[in-house]
mmCIF file of C-alpha atoms in Angstrom:
data_model
loop_
_atom_site.group_PDB
_atom_site.id
_atom_site.type_symbol
_atom_site.label_atom_id
_atom_site.label_comp_id
_atom_site.label_asym_id
_atom_site.label_seq_id
_atom_site.Cartn_x
_atom_site.Cartn_y
_atom_site.Cartn_z
ATOM 1 C CA UNK A 767 5.331 17.186 8.340
ATOM 2 C CA UNK A 768 3.780 15.596 4.706
ATOM 3 C CA UNK A 769 0.690 14.313 6.511
ATOM 4 C CA UNK A 770 -0.324 17.998 7.911
ATOM 5 C CA UNK A 771 0.652 19.195 4.667
ATOM 6 C CA UNK A 772 -1.776 17.126 2.855
ATOM 7 C CA UNK A 773 -4.604 17.153 5.150
ATOM 8 C CA UNK A 774 -4.842 20.986 4.619
ATOM 9 C CA UNK A 775 -4.790 20.665 0.650
ATOM 10 C CA UNK A 776 -7.017 17.507 0.678
ATOM 11 C CA UNK A 777 -10.542 16.917 1.567
ATOM 12 C CA UNK A 778 -10.456 12.958 0.734
ATOM 13 C CA UNK A 779 -9.523 10.595 3.557
ATOM 14 C CA UNK A 780 -5.682 10.264 4.389
ATOM 15 C CA UNK A 781 -4.287 6.719 5.265
ATOM 16 C CA UNK A 782 -0.911 6.798 6.443
ATOM 17 C CA UNK A 783 1.830 4.013 5.769
ATOM 18 C CA UNK A 784 2.928 2.754 8.847
ATOM 19 C CA UNK A 785 6.743 0.824 7.569
ATOM 20 C CA UNK A 786 9.696 1.684 9.564
ATOM 21 C CA UNK A 787 12.305 0.644 6.122
ATOM 22 C CA UNK A 788 12.430 -1.372 2.984
ATOM 23 C CA UNK A 789 12.259 -4.938 2.698
ATOM 24 C CA UNK A 790 10.722 -7.648 4.320
ATOM 25 C CA UNK A 791 7.902 -7.525 6.884
ATOM 26 C CA UNK A 792 9.661 -9.251 9.557
ATOM 27 C CA UNK A 793 9.936 -6.704 12.468
ATOM 28 C CA UNK A 794 12.541 -6.375 15.384
ATOM 29 C CA UNK A 795 11.018 -4.973 19.134
ATOM 30 C CA UNK A 796 12.441 -1.673 18.507
ATOM 31 C CA UNK A 797 10.879 -1.860 14.967
ATOM 32 C CA UNK A 798 7.725 -2.129 16.601
ATOM 33 C CA UNK A 799 8.232 0.448 18.985
ATOM 34 C CA UNK A 800 8.591 2.656 16.015
ATOM 35 C CA UNK A 801 5.561 1.265 14.600
ATOM 36 C CA UNK A 802 3.264 2.409 17.531
ATOM 37 C CA UNK A 803 4.758 5.450 18.041
ATOM 38 C CA UNK A 804 4.563 6.122 14.161
ATOM 39 C CA UNK A 805 0.032 5.554 14.749
ATOM 40 C CA UNK A 806 0.273 7.734 17.463
ATOM 41 C CA UNK A 807 2.032 10.843 15.990
ATOM 42 C CA UNK A 808 -0.467 9.963 12.791
ATOM 43 C CA UNK A 809 -3.381 9.659 14.627
ATOM 44 C CA UNK A 810 -2.267 12.833 16.648
ATOM 45 C CA UNK A 811 -1.990 14.487 13.347
ATOM 46 C CA UNK A 812 -5.315 13.732 11.886
ATOM 47 C CA UNK A 813 -4.723 10.013 9.829
ATOM 48 C CA UNK A 814 -7.998 9.231 8.692
ATOM 49 C CA UNK A 815 -6.787 5.780 8.759
ATOM 50 C CA UNK A 816 -3.689 3.444 8.917
ATOM 51 C CA UNK A 817 -2.325 0.972 6.887
ATOM 52 C CA UNK A 818 0.659 -1.634 7.749
ATOM 53 C CA UNK A 819 1.620 -5.418 7.351
ATOM 54 C CA UNK A 820 3.550 -7.755 9.498
ATOM 55 C CA UNK A 821 4.727 -11.842 8.603
ATOM 56 C CA UNK A 822 6.456 -14.483 10.533
ATOM 57 C CA UNK A 823 9.335 -15.535 8.990
ATOM 58 C CA UNK A 824 6.981 -18.532 7.843
ATOM 59 C CA UNK A 825 5.363 -16.373 5.641
ATOM 60 C CA UNK A 826 2.107 -16.122 7.841
ATOM 61 C CA UNK A 827 0.133 -13.492 8.909
ATOM 62 C CA UNK A 828 1.473 -12.245 12.312
ATOM 63 C CA UNK A 829 -1.564 -12.553 14.207
ATOM 64 C CA UNK A 830 -0.032 -10.851 17.388
ATOM 65 C CA UNK A 831 1.856 -7.978 16.192
ATOM 66 C CA UNK A 832 -1.333 -7.179 14.183
ATOM 67 C CA UNK A 833 -3.315 -7.843 16.695
ATOM 68 C CA UNK A 834 -1.026 -5.098 19.002
ATOM 69 C CA UNK A 835 -1.031 -2.746 15.959
ATOM 70 C CA UNK A 836 -4.627 -2.414 15.772
ATOM 71 C CA UNK A 837 -5.401 -1.863 19.279
ATOM 72 C CA UNK A 838 -2.984 1.474 18.348
ATOM 73 C CA UNK A 839 -5.012 2.219 15.819
ATOM 74 C CA UNK A 840 -8.172 1.953 17.439
ATOM 75 C CA UNK A 841 -10.600 3.724 16.435
ATOM 76 C CA UNK A 842 -9.635 3.955 12.583
ATOM 77 C CA UNK A 843 -10.118 2.115 9.869
ATOM 78 C CA UNK A 844 -7.082 -0.368 8.913
ATOM 79 C CA UNK A 845 -5.562 -1.411 5.600
ATOM 80 C CA UNK A 846 -3.199 -4.646 5.455
ATOM 81 C CA UNK A 847 -0.724 -3.241 2.878
ATOM 82 C CA UNK A 848 1.095 -5.673 0.042
ATOM 83 C CA UNK A 849 2.704 -7.410 2.777
ATOM 84 C CA UNK A 850 0.237 -10.143 1.756
ATOM 85 C CA UNK A 851 1.585 -10.824 -1.384
ATOM 86 C CA UNK A 852 4.738 -12.482 0.382
ATOM 87 C CA UNK A 853 2.525 -14.942 2.238
ATOM 88 C CA UNK A 854 2.825 -18.612 2.025
ATOM 89 C CA UNK A 855 -1.167 -19.319 1.615
ATOM 90 C CA UNK A 856 -2.874 -16.236 0.377
ATOM 91 C CA UNK A 857 -6.877 -17.492 0.778
ATOM 92 C CA UNK A 858 -5.681 -18.637 4.703
ATOM 93 C CA UNK A 859 -4.188 -15.273 5.478
ATOM 94 C CA UNK A 860 -7.308 -13.590 4.144
ATOM 95 C CA UNK A 861 -9.083 -15.278 6.232
ATOM 96 C CA UNK A 862 -6.710 -13.924 9.231
ATOM 97 C CA UNK A 863 -6.907 -10.701 7.875
ATOM 98 C CA UNK A 864 -10.826 -10.741 8.433
ATOM 99 C CA UNK A 865 -11.244 -11.976 11.638
ATOM 100 C CA UNK A 866 -8.669 -10.198 13.264
ATOM 101 C CA UNK A 867 -10.475 -7.070 11.714
ATOM 102 C CA UNK A 868 -8.633 -5.115 8.870
ATOM 103 C CA UNK A 869 -11.212 -3.366 6.816
ATOM 104 C CA UNK A 870 -9.378 -3.477 3.568
ATOM 105 C CA UNK A 871 -6.434 -5.253 2.169
ATOM 106 C CA UNK A 872 -4.238 -4.151 -0.654
ATOM 107 C CA UNK A 873 -2.996 -6.983 -2.902
ATOM 108 C CA UNK A 874 -1.668 -7.510 -6.429
ATOM 109 C CA UNK A 875 -2.781 -11.360 -6.561
ATOM 110 C CA UNK A 876 0.778 -12.179 -5.470
ATOM 111 C CA UNK A 877 2.229 -11.820 -8.779
ATOM 112 C CA UNK A 878 4.368 -8.526 -10.179
ATOM 113 C CA UNK A 879 0.907 -6.709 -10.749
ATOM 114 C CA UNK A 880 -2.743 -6.815 -10.439
ATOM 115 C CA UNK A 881 -2.799 -7.786 -13.994
ATOM 116 C CA UNK A 882 -0.458 -11.001 -13.595
ATOM 117 C CA UNK A 883 -2.081 -12.269 -10.776
ATOM 118 C CA UNK A 884 -5.798 -11.509 -11.893
ATOM 119 C CA UNK A 885 -6.769 -15.184 -11.621
ATOM 120 C CA UNK A 886 -5.866 -15.367 -7.756
ATOM 121 C CA UNK A 887 -7.931 -11.988 -7.360
ATOM 122 C CA UNK A 888 -11.153 -13.800 -8.807
ATOM 123 C CA UNK A 889 -10.628 -16.695 -6.707
ATOM 124 C CA UNK A 890 -9.540 -15.009 -3.488
ATOM 125 C CA UNK A 891 -13.166 -13.094 -4.165
ATOM 126 C CA UNK A 892 -14.836 -15.737 -5.119
ATOM 127 C CA UNK A 893 -14.210 -18.464 -2.265
ATOM 128 C CA UNK A 894 -13.510 -15.821 0.903
ATOM 129 C CA UNK A 895 -15.818 -13.008 1.605
ATOM 130 C CA UNK A 896 -13.818 -10.552 0.473
ATOM 131 C CA UNK A 897 -13.634 -6.684 2.602
ATOM 132 C CA UNK A 898 -13.036 -3.981 0.864
ATOM 133 C CA UNK A 899 -9.832 -4.970 -1.685
ATOM 134 C CA UNK A 900 -8.061 -2.306 -3.799
ATOM 135 C CA UNK A 901 -6.021 -4.583 -6.215
ATOM 136 C CA UNK A 902 -2.696 -2.816 -7.154
ATOM 137 C CA UNK A 903 0.492 -3.171 -8.288
ATOM 138 C CA UNK A 904 1.534 -2.514 -11.507
ATOM 139 C CA UNK A 905 -1.658 -0.929 -12.251
ATOM 140 C CA UNK A 906 -1.952 1.754 -15.639
ATOM 141 C CA UNK A 907 -4.138 3.434 -17.635
ATOM 142 C CA UNK A 908 -3.140 0.548 -20.274
ATOM 143 C CA UNK A 909 -4.971 -2.351 -18.119
ATOM 144 C CA UNK A 910 -6.939 -0.975 -15.451
ATOM 145 C CA UNK A 911 -10.272 -1.232 -17.444
ATOM 146 C CA UNK A 912 -9.006 -5.372 -17.805
ATOM 147 C CA UNK A 913 -8.053 -5.915 -14.358
ATOM 148 C CA UNK A 914 -11.827 -3.656 -13.620
ATOM 149 C CA UNK A 915 -13.518 -6.470 -15.768
ATOM 150 C CA UNK A 916 -11.823 -9.156 -14.326
ATOM 151 C CA UNK A 917 -12.387 -9.119 -11.149
ATOM 152 C CA UNK A 918 -15.043 -7.891 -8.791
ATOM 153 C CA UNK A 919 -12.874 -4.778 -7.330
ATOM 154 C CA UNK A 920 -14.758 -1.692 -6.917
ATOM 155 C CA UNK A 921 -11.712 -0.350 -5.576
ATOM 156 C CA UNK A 922 -7.843 -0.005 -6.652
ATOM 157 C CA UNK A 923 -4.626 1.239 -5.983
ATOM 158 C CA UNK A 924 -1.865 2.434 -7.960
ATOM 159 C CA UNK A 925 0.974 5.576 -7.729
ATOM 160 C CA UNK A 926 0.315 7.008 -10.713
ATOM 161 C CA UNK A 927 3.783 8.876 -10.985
ATOM 162 C CA UNK A 928 5.696 10.239 -13.232
ATOM 163 C CA UNK A 929 9.137 11.200 -13.605
ATOM 164 C CA UNK A 930 10.217 15.534 -13.152
ATOM 165 C CA UNK A 931 13.955 16.206 -13.527
ATOM 166 C CA UNK A 932 15.341 18.593 -11.145
ATOM 167 C CA UNK A 933 15.768 21.990 -10.934
ATOM 168 C CA UNK A 934 19.344 21.646 -9.963
ATOM 169 C CA UNK A 935 21.600 23.845 -12.356
ATOM 170 C CA UNK A 936 24.687 22.010 -10.732
ATOM 171 C CA UNK A 937 25.129 18.671 -10.627
ATOM 172 C CA UNK A 938 27.728 16.270 -8.821
ATOM 173 C CA UNK A 939 28.138 13.302 -11.147
ATOM 174 C CA UNK A 940 30.515 11.651 -8.338
ATOM 175 C CA UNK A 941 28.120 11.144 -5.651
ATOM 176 C CA UNK A 942 24.566 8.992 -4.879
ATOM 177 C CA UNK A 943 22.819 9.740 -1.940
ATOM 178 C CA UNK A 944 21.492 6.499 -1.852
ATOM 179 C CA UNK A 945 22.087 2.863 -3.318
ATOM 180 C CA UNK A 946 23.738 1.941 -6.168
ATOM 181 C CA UNK A 947 20.825 0.856 -8.062
ATOM 182 C CA UNK A 948 18.448 4.037 -6.362
ATOM 183 C CA UNK A 949 16.451 6.456 -8.224
ATOM 184 C CA UNK A 950 18.770 9.352 -10.175
ATOM 185 C CA UNK A 951 19.614 12.137 -7.901
ATOM 186 C CA UNK A 952 18.256 14.682 -10.543
ATOM 187 C CA UNK A 953 14.999 13.051 -11.013
ATOM 188 C CA UNK A 954 11.650 13.081 -8.841
ATOM 189 C CA UNK A 955 8.862 11.218 -8.771
ATOM 190 C CA UNK A 956 5.429 13.052 -8.443
ATOM 191 C CA UNK A 957 1.659 12.316 -8.639
ATOM 192 C CA UNK A 958 0.787 12.967 -12.572
ATOM 193 C CA UNK A 959 -2.867 15.107 -12.120
ATOM 194 C CA UNK A 960 -3.472 13.596 -15.960
ATOM 195 C CA UNK A 961 -2.868 9.843 -15.569
ATOM 196 C CA UNK A 962 -5.000 9.977 -12.031
ATOM 197 C CA UNK A 963 -7.744 11.703 -14.064
ATOM 198 C CA UNK A 964 -7.672 8.976 -16.868
ATOM 199 C CA UNK A 965 -7.770 6.433 -14.133
ATOM 200 C CA UNK A 966 -10.579 7.411 -12.430
ATOM 201 C CA UNK A 967 -12.362 8.345 -15.899
ATOM 202 C CA UNK A 968 -12.268 4.159 -16.295
ATOM 203 C CA UNK A 969 -13.033 3.385 -13.191
ATOM 204 C CA UNK A 970 -16.450 5.475 -13.689
ATOM 205 C CA UNK A 971 -17.063 4.152 -17.178
ATOM 206 C CA UNK A 972 -16.888 0.192 -15.783
ATOM 207 C CA UNK A 973 -17.930 0.699 -11.439
#
């Protein structure tokens, strides 16, 4: 439903994240079935590309599973998401992704944010024939210029969100709909138009 409504409202390409659950990127057979079904439905309802990632238990790219999922995704372009930041050897992992045919890789340089991971990002760009690699993770209006100037990136990835208070007037403080450390029930994360415009302006000035 979200994909259908978004496609009606925007004219930019829409890539759909295929991730059946939170947590790690080591998937069971049933979860793989769900991922394949999600890919087929996303394609059916107008996705312009797909985004997924899968690892083996020892922190390497799961080439067998990625190959199978890529086959279901074709002919759409595919991005490997920030599961990349959890790999054992990022240089080897990037070579693997290139050989498999991924068009993009999302990464924060295997650190808590793209700013902290900038040295690895630069090393990846220098040592490996990088596909289109949008650096991402913790990117804000305050650090985007430093990240773009310190890397060879022509794209970046960020949430650009802010919190919006719920319109609910009656609120039950005794019940939480998620985990104990989840976001407050009466606060909603939404894309912030002002942040998006500011980030775009910074990027256009540098790129």
